[in-house]
Coordinates of C-alpha atoms in Angstrom, one line a residue:
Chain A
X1 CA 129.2 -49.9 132.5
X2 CA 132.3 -47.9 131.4
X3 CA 130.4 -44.6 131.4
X4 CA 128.9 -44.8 135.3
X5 CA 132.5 -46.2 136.1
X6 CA 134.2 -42.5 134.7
X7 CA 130.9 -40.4 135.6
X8 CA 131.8 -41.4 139.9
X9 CA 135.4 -40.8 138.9
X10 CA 134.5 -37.6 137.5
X11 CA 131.7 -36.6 139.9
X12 CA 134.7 -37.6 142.2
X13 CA 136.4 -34.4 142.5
X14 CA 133.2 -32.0 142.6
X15 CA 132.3 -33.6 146.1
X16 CA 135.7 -33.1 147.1
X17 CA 134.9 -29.8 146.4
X18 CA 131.5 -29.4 147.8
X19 CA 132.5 -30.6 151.2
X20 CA 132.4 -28.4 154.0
X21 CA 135.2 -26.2 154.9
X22 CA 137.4 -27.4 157.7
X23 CA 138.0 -30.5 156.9
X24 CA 141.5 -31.1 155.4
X25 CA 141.6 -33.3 152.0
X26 CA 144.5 -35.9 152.4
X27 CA 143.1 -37.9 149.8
X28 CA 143.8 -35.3 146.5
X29 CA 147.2 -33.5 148.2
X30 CA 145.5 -30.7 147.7
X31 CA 145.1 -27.8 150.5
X32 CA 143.1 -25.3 149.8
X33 CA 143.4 -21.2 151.2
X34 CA 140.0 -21.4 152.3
X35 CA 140.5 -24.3 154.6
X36 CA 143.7 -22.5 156.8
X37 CA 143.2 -23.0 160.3
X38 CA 140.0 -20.4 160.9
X39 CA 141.2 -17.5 162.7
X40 CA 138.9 -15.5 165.1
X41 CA 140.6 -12.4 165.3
X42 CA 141.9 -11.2 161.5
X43 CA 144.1 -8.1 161.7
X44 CA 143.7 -5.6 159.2
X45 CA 146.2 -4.7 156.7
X46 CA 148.6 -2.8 157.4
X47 CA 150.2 -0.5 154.7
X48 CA 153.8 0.2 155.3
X49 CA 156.1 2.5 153.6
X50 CA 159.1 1.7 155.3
X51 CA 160.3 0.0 152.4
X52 CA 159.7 2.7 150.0
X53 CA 162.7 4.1 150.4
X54 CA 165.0 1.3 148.8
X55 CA 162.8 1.8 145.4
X56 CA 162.8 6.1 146.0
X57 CA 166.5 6.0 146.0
X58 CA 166.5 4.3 142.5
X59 CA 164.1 7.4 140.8
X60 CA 166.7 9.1 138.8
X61 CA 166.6 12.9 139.2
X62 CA 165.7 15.3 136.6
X63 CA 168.2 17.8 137.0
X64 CA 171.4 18.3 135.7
X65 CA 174.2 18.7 138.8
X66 CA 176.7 21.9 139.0
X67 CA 180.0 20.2 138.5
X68 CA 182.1 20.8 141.8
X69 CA 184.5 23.3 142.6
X70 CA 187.9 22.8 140.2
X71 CA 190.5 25.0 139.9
X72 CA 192.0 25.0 136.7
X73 CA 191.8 21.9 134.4
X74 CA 190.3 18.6 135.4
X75 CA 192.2 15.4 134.2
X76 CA 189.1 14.8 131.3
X77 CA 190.2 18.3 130.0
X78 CA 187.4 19.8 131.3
X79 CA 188.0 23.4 132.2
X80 CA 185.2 25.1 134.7
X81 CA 184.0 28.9 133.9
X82 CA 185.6 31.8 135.0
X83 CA 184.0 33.0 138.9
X84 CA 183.1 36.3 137.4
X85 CA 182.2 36.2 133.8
X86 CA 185.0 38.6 131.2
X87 CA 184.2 41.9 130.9
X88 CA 183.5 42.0 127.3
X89 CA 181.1 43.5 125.4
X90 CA 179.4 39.9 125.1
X91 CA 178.8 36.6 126.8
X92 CA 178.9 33.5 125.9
X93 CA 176.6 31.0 128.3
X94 CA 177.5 27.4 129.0
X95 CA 175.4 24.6 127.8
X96 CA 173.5 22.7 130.0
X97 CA 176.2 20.3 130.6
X98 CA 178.4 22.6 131.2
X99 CA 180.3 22.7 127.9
X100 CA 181.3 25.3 125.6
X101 CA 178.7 25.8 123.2
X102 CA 180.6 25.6 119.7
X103 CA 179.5 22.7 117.1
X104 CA 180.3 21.9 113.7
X105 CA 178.8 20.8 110.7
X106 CA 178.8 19.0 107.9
X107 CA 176.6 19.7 104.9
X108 CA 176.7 18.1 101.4
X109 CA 179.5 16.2 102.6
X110 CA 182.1 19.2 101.6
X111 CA 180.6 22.4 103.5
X112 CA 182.0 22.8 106.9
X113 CA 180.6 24.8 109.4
X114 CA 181.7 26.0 113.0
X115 CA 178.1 27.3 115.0
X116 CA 178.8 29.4 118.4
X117 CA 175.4 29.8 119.6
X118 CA 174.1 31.0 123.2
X119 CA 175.8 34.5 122.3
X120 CA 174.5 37.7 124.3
X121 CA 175.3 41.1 124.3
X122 CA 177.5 42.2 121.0
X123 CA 177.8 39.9 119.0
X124 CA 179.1 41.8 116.1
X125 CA 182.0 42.7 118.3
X126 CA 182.5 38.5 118.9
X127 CA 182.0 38.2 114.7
X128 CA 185.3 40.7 114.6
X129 CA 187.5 39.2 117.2
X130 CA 187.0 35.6 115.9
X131 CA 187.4 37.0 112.6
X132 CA 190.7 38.4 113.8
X133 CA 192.0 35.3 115.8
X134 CA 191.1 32.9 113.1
X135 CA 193.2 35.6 110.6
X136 CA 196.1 34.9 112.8
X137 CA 195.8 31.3 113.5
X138 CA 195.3 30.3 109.6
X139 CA 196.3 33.9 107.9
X140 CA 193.0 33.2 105.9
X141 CA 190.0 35.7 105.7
X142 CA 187.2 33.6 106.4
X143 CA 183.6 34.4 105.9
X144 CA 181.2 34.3 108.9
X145 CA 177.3 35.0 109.3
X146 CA 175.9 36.8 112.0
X147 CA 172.0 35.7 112.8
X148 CA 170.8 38.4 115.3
X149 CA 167.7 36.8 115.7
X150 CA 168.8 34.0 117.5
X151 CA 172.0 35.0 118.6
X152 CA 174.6 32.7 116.6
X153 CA 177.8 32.9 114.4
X154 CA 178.3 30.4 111.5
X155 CA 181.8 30.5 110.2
X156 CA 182.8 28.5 107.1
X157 CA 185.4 26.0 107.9
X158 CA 186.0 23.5 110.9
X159 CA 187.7 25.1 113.8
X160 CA 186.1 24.0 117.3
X161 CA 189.2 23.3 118.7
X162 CA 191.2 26.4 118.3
X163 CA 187.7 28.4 118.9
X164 CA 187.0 26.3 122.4
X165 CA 190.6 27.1 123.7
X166 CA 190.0 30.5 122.4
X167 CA 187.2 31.3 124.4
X168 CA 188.0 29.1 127.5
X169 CA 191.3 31.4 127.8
X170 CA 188.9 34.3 128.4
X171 CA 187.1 33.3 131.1
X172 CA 183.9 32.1 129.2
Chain B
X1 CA 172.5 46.0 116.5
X2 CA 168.5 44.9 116.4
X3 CA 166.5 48.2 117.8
X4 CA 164.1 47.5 120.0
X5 CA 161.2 49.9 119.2
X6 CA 158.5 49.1 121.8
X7 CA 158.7 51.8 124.2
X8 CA 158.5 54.7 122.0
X9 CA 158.3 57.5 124.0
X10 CA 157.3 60.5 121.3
X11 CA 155.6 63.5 121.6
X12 CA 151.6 62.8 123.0
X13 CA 149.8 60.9 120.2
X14 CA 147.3 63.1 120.8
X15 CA 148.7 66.4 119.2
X16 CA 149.1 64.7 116.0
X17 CA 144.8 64.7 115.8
X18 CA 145.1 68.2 117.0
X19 CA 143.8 70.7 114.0
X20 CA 146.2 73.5 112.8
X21 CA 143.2 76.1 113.6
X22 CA 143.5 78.0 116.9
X23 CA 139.6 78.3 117.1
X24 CA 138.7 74.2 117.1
X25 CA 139.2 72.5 120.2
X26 CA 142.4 69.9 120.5
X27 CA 140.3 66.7 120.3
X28 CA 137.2 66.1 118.1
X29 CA 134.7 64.9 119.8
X30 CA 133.6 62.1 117.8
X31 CA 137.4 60.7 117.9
X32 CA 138.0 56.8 119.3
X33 CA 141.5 56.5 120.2
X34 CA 142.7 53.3 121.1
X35 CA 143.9 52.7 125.0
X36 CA 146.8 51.1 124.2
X37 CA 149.1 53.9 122.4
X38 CA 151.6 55.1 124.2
X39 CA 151.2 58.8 125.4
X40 CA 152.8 60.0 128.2
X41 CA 149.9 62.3 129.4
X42 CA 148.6 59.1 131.1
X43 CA 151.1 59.2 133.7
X44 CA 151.7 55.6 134.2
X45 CA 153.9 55.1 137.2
X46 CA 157.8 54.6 135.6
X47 CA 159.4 51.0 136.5
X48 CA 161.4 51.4 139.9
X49 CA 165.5 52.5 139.0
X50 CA 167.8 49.6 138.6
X51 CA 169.5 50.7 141.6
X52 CA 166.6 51.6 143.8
X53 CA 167.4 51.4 147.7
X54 CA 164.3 50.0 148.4
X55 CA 164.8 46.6 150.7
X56 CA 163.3 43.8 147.6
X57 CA 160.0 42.1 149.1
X58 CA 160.6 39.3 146.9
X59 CA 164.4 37.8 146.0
X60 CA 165.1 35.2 142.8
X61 CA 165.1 32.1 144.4
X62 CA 167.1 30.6 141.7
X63 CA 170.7 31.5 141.0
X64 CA 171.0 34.6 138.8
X65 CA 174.1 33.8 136.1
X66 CA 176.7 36.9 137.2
X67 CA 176.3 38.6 134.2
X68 CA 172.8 39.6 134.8
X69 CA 170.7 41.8 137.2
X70 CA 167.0 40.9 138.3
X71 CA 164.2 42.7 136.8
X72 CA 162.6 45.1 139.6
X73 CA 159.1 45.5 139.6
X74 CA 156.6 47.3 142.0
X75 CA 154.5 45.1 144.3
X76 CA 151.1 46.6 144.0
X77 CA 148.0 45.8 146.4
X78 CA 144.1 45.4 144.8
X79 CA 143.0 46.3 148.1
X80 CA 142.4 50.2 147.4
X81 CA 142.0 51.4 144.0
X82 CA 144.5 54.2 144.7
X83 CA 146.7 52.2 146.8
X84 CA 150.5 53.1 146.6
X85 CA 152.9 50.0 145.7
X86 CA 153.9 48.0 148.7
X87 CA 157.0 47.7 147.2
X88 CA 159.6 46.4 144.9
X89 CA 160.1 42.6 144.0
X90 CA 162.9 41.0 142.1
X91 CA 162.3 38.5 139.0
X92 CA 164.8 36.3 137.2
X93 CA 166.2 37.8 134.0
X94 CA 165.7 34.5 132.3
X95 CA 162.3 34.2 132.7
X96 CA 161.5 37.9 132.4
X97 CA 164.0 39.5 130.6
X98 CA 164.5 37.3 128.1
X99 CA 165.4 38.8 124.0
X100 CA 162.1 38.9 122.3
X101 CA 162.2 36.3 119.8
X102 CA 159.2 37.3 117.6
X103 CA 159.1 34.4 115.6
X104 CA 159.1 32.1 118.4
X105 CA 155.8 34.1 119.8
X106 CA 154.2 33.5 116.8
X107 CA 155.2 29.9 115.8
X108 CA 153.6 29.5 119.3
X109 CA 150.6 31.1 119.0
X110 CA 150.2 29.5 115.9
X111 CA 150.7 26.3 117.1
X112 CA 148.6 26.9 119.8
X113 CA 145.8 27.7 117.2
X114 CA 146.5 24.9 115.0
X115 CA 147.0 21.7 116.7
X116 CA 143.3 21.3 118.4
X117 CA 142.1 22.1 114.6
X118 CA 140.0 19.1 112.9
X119 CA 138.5 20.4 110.0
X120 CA 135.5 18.0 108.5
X121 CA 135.1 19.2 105.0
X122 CA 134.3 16.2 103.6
X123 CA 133.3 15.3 99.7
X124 CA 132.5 12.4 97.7
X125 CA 135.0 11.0 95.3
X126 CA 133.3 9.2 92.1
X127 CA 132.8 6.3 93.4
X128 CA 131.5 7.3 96.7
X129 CA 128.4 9.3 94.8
X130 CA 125.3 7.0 94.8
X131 CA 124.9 5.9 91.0
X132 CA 126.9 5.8 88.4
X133 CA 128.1 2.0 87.9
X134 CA 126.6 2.1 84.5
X135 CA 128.0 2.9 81.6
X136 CA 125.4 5.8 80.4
X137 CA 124.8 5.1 76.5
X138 CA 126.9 2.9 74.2
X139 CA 130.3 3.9 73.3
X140 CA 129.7 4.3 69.6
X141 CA 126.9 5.3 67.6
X142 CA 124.6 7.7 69.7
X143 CA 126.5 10.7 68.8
X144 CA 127.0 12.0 72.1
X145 CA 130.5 12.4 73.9
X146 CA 131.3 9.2 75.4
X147 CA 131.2 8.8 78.9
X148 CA 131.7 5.6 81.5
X149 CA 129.4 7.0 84.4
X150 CA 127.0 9.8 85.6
X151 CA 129.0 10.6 88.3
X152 CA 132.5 11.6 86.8
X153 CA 133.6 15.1 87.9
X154 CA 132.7 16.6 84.7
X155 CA 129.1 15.7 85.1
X156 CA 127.0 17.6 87.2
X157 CA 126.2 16.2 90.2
X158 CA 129.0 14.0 89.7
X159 CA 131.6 13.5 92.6
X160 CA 134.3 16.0 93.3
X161 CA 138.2 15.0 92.0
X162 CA 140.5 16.8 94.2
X163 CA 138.5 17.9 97.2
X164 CA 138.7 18.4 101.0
X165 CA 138.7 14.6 102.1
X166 CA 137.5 13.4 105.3
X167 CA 137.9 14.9 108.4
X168 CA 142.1 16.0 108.7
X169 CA 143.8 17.0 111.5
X170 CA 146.6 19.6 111.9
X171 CA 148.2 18.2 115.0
X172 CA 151.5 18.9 115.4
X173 CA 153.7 19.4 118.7
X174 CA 156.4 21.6 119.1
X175 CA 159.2 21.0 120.9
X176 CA 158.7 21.7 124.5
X177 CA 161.7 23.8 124.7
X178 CA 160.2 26.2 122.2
X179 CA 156.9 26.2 124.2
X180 CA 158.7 27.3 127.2
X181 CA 160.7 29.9 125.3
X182 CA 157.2 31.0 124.2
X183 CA 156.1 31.5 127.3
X184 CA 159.2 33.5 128.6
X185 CA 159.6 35.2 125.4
X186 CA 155.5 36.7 126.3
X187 CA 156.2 37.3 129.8
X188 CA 159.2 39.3 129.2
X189 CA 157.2 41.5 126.5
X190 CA 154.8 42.2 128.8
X191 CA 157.5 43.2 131.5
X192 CA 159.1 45.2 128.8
X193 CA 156.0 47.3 127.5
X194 CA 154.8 48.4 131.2
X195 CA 152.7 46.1 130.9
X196 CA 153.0 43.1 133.8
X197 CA 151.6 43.9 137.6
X198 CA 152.7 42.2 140.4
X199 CA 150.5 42.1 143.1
X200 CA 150.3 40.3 146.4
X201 CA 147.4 38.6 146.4
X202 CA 143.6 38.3 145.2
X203 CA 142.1 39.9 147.6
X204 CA 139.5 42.7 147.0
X205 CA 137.0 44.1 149.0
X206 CA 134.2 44.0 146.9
X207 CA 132.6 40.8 144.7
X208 CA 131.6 43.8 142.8
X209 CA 133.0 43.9 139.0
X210 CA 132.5 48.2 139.0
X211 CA 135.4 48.3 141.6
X212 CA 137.8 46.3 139.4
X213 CA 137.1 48.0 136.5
X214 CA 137.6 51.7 138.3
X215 CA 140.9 50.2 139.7
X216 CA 141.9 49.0 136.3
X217 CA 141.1 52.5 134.6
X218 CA 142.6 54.3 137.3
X219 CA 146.2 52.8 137.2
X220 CA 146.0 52.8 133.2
X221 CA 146.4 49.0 132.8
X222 CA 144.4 48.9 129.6
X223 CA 141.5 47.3 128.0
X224 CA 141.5 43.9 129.4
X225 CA 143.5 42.6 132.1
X226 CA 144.3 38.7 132.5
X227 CA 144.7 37.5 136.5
X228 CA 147.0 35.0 136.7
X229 CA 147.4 32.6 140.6
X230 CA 148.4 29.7 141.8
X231 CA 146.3 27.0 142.6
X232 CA 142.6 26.1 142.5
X233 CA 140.9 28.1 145.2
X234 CA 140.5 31.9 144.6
X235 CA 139.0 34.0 146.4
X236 CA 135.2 34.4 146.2
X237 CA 135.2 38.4 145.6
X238 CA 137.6 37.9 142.4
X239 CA 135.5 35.0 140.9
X240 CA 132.4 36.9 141.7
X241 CA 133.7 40.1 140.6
X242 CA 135.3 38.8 137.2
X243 CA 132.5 36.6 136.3
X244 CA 130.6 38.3 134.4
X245 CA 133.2 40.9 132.7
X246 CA 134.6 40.0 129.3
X247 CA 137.8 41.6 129.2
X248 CA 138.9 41.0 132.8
X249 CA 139.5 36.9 133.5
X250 CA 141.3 35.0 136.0
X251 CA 143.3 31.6 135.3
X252 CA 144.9 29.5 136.9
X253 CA 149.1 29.5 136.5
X254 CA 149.0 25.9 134.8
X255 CA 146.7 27.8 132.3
X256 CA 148.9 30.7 131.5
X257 CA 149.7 30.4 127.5
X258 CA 150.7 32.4 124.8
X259 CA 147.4 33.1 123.0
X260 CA 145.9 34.6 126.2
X261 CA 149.1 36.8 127.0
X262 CA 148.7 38.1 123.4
X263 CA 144.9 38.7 123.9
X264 CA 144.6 40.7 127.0
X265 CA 146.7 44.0 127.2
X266 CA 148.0 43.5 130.8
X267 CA 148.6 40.7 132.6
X268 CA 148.5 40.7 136.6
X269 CA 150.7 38.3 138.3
X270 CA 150.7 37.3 142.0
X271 CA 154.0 36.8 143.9
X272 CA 153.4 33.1 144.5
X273 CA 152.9 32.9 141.1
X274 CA 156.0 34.1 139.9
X275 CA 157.4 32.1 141.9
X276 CA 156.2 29.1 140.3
X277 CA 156.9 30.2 137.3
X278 CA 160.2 30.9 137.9
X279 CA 160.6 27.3 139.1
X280 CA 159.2 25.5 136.1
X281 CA 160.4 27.3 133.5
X282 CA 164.0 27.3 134.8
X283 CA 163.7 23.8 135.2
X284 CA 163.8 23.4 131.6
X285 CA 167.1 24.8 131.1
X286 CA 169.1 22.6 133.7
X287 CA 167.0 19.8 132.7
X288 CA 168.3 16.5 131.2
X289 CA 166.4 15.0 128.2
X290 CA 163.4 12.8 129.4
X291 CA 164.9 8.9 130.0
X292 CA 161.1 7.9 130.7
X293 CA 157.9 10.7 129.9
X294 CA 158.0 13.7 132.7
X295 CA 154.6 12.2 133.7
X296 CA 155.7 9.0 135.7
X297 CA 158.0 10.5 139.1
X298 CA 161.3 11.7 139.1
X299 CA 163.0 12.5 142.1
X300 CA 163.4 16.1 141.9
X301 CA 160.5 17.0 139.4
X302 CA 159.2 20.7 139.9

């Protein structure tokens, strides 16, 4: 008796669902897409890509910006290039952002290292002026390795400071 | 200061074979001298001057840092095989006149050998030899050495101890700016040696290989020639024409690597395709470091 009662509750719902289309079911609450008002005329879909300008304007570029024009020192202490580059018998190139390319290092926790890379031209003329401008700055003779192969100057000791003033005094 | 020796321009390579007897002829006959040594009796036409009047058919369409010039080339034409050069084209001096960092050609063109390598030497350990579970004969008494299985390495037919195992992969990546330094580092070599052609376009008159190779052997190119252009269509006659020769091929630019600048002695480049080039391998140096894979869009991706 209990089990025919819950089998028509149960079969209750699958007629619901086998009706035909069209007409609405008040009695569940439910409304389903299929029974919407049946329209005649459907209009495709239209693609628009009006909108995909608000998401295009998020996509972050890939490129690094030139830095506008400054003349002299900008308040972060940034100091631009000279306009025409120092006629020296070498060059030293920016890095990509823009920054004097002069790092230190740190080995064995007690060897320090100051690295000018992106060299070009003669760079055993560079080895003897920095050689010379680090004599008078700290009267020390300091030793310094020259790597021709990929154009770079190690001297021993930690002086990016002095060296980045140094070389943004001539123009590089 | 590091002395570049590759154009060496000494006496003609070909009086050193020459005998010290008036009566022999200068060559012998049955001599094979390779096409690639430099001897000046081939007349191969000299690079345009620095400061050649010429209006450039081509300008750098990047800035040019002030300290350096562009490299001027001639602007040949495949249309005639003794066709004059159209004229003179400028190319950016960090892409083609860039200081030839050996070791990064060869890390490359190892690398470029190397990372598609699996190698499937494979042998069986002990216990992956069928047999040998059992200990052979008693421990004691039999008076032979004692032994725990038939297939230890000392036994023959036993399994190897320290072999190849499995199949092992030498993939490896290098960074991508040393890839890219590859590449300019080979495309200013080539510029160096005489041995890059610019020409503006593909087109021959002929799909027949015999003109190409009279062209090629008429302007001294070399022994093979790779054909470098943009895009995916080419022109029938140069597919047709370099089908079936060896030494002669044509690639696409995305293709251009190290290993096939290495392999052909001169490489022919078309004016579009310097300028894409130019544009995505300059990229890399004003480039900041991925935030999401270069694969997905950026807004100003080359």
């Amino acid at each position: 008796y209990l089990n025919s009662y819950m089998h028509k509750a149960w079969l209750g719902p699958s007629s619901l669902c086998c009706r035909t289309p069209g007409a609405p079911v008040s009695a569940a609450g439910l409304r389903f897409v299929s029974d919407a008002a049946p329209e005649d005329n459907r209009s495709p879909i239209i693609e628009s890509t009006e909108e995909y300008k608000y998401v295009e304007r998020l996509i972050p570029s890939s490129r690094i910006p030139t830095p506008p024009k400054h003349t002299g020192p900008t308040p972060s202490g940034w100091i631009p290039p000279a306009d025409s580059p120092p006629s020296l018998p070498y060059m030293i190139r920016r890095s990509r952002m823009h920054n004097i390319p002069i790092y230190t290092d740190v080995t064995n926790s007690n060897r320090k290292l100051t690295l000018i890379r992106k060299v070009e031209g003669d760079i055993w003329a560079l080895e003897k002026d920095v050689r010379q401008y680090l004599q008078e700055v700290t009267g020390k003779e300091l030793p310094t390795q020259v790597n021709e192969v990929t154009m770079t100057l190690k001297v021993k000791g930690h002086f990016d400071k002095e060296l980045k003033d140094w070389l943004v005094s001539k123009g590089f | 200061m590091l002395r570049f020796s590759f154009i060496f321009r000494g006496r003609g390579v070909a009086k050193r074979f020459a005998s010290s007897f008036s009566n022999e002829s200068a060559l012998p006959p049955n001599l094979l001298l390779p096409t690639n040594l430099v001897d000046p009796d081939r007349l191969k036409r000299p690079p345009p001057p620095a400061d050649s009047s010429l209006p450039p058919l081509r300008k750098c369409d990047a800035a040019v840092p002030a300290h350096l010039t562009p490299v001027q080339t001639w602007v040949e034409s495949l249309e005639r095989q003794d066709s004059e050069p159209l004229g003179v084209a400028q190319l950016h001096p960090d892409v083609f006149a860039v200081p030839p960092r050996l070791d990064i050609l060869h890390s490359v063109e190892t690398w470029q050998r190397n990372y598609k390598r699996i190698s499937h030497a494979h042998t069986k350990v002990r216990s992956e030899v069928s047999g040998g579970g059992r200990k052979p004969w008693k421990q004691k008494g039999s008076g032979r050495a004692r032994h725990g299985s038939i297939r230890s390495p000392i036994w023959r037919g036993g399994g190897v101890s320290h072999g190849p195992r499995g199949p092992t992969s030498y993939y490896y990546m290098l960074p991508m700016k040393v890839r890219v330094q590859g590449l300019k580092v080979g495309l200013s070599s080539k510029m160096a040696q005489d041995d890059l052609h610019i020409v503006d376009s593909l087109n021959i008159p002929t799909p027949d290989s015999q003109y190409l190779l009279d062209l090629i052997r008429h302007r001294h190119w070399g022994e093979s020639v790779l054909i470098v252009d943009v895009g995916e269509d080419f022109s029938e006659n140069i597919l047709q024409a370099t089908a079936n020769l060896k030494t002669v091929n044509v690639i696409p630019a995305i293709g251009l690597n190290v290993h096939s600048m290495l392999k052909h002695e001169a490489i022919v480049l078309t004016l579009e395709t310097v300028k894409f080039l130019e544009d995505k391998l300059l990229w890399h140096d004003e480039r900041y470091t991925p935030l999401y894979p270069f694969k997905l869009p950026y807004s100003d991706f080359p």
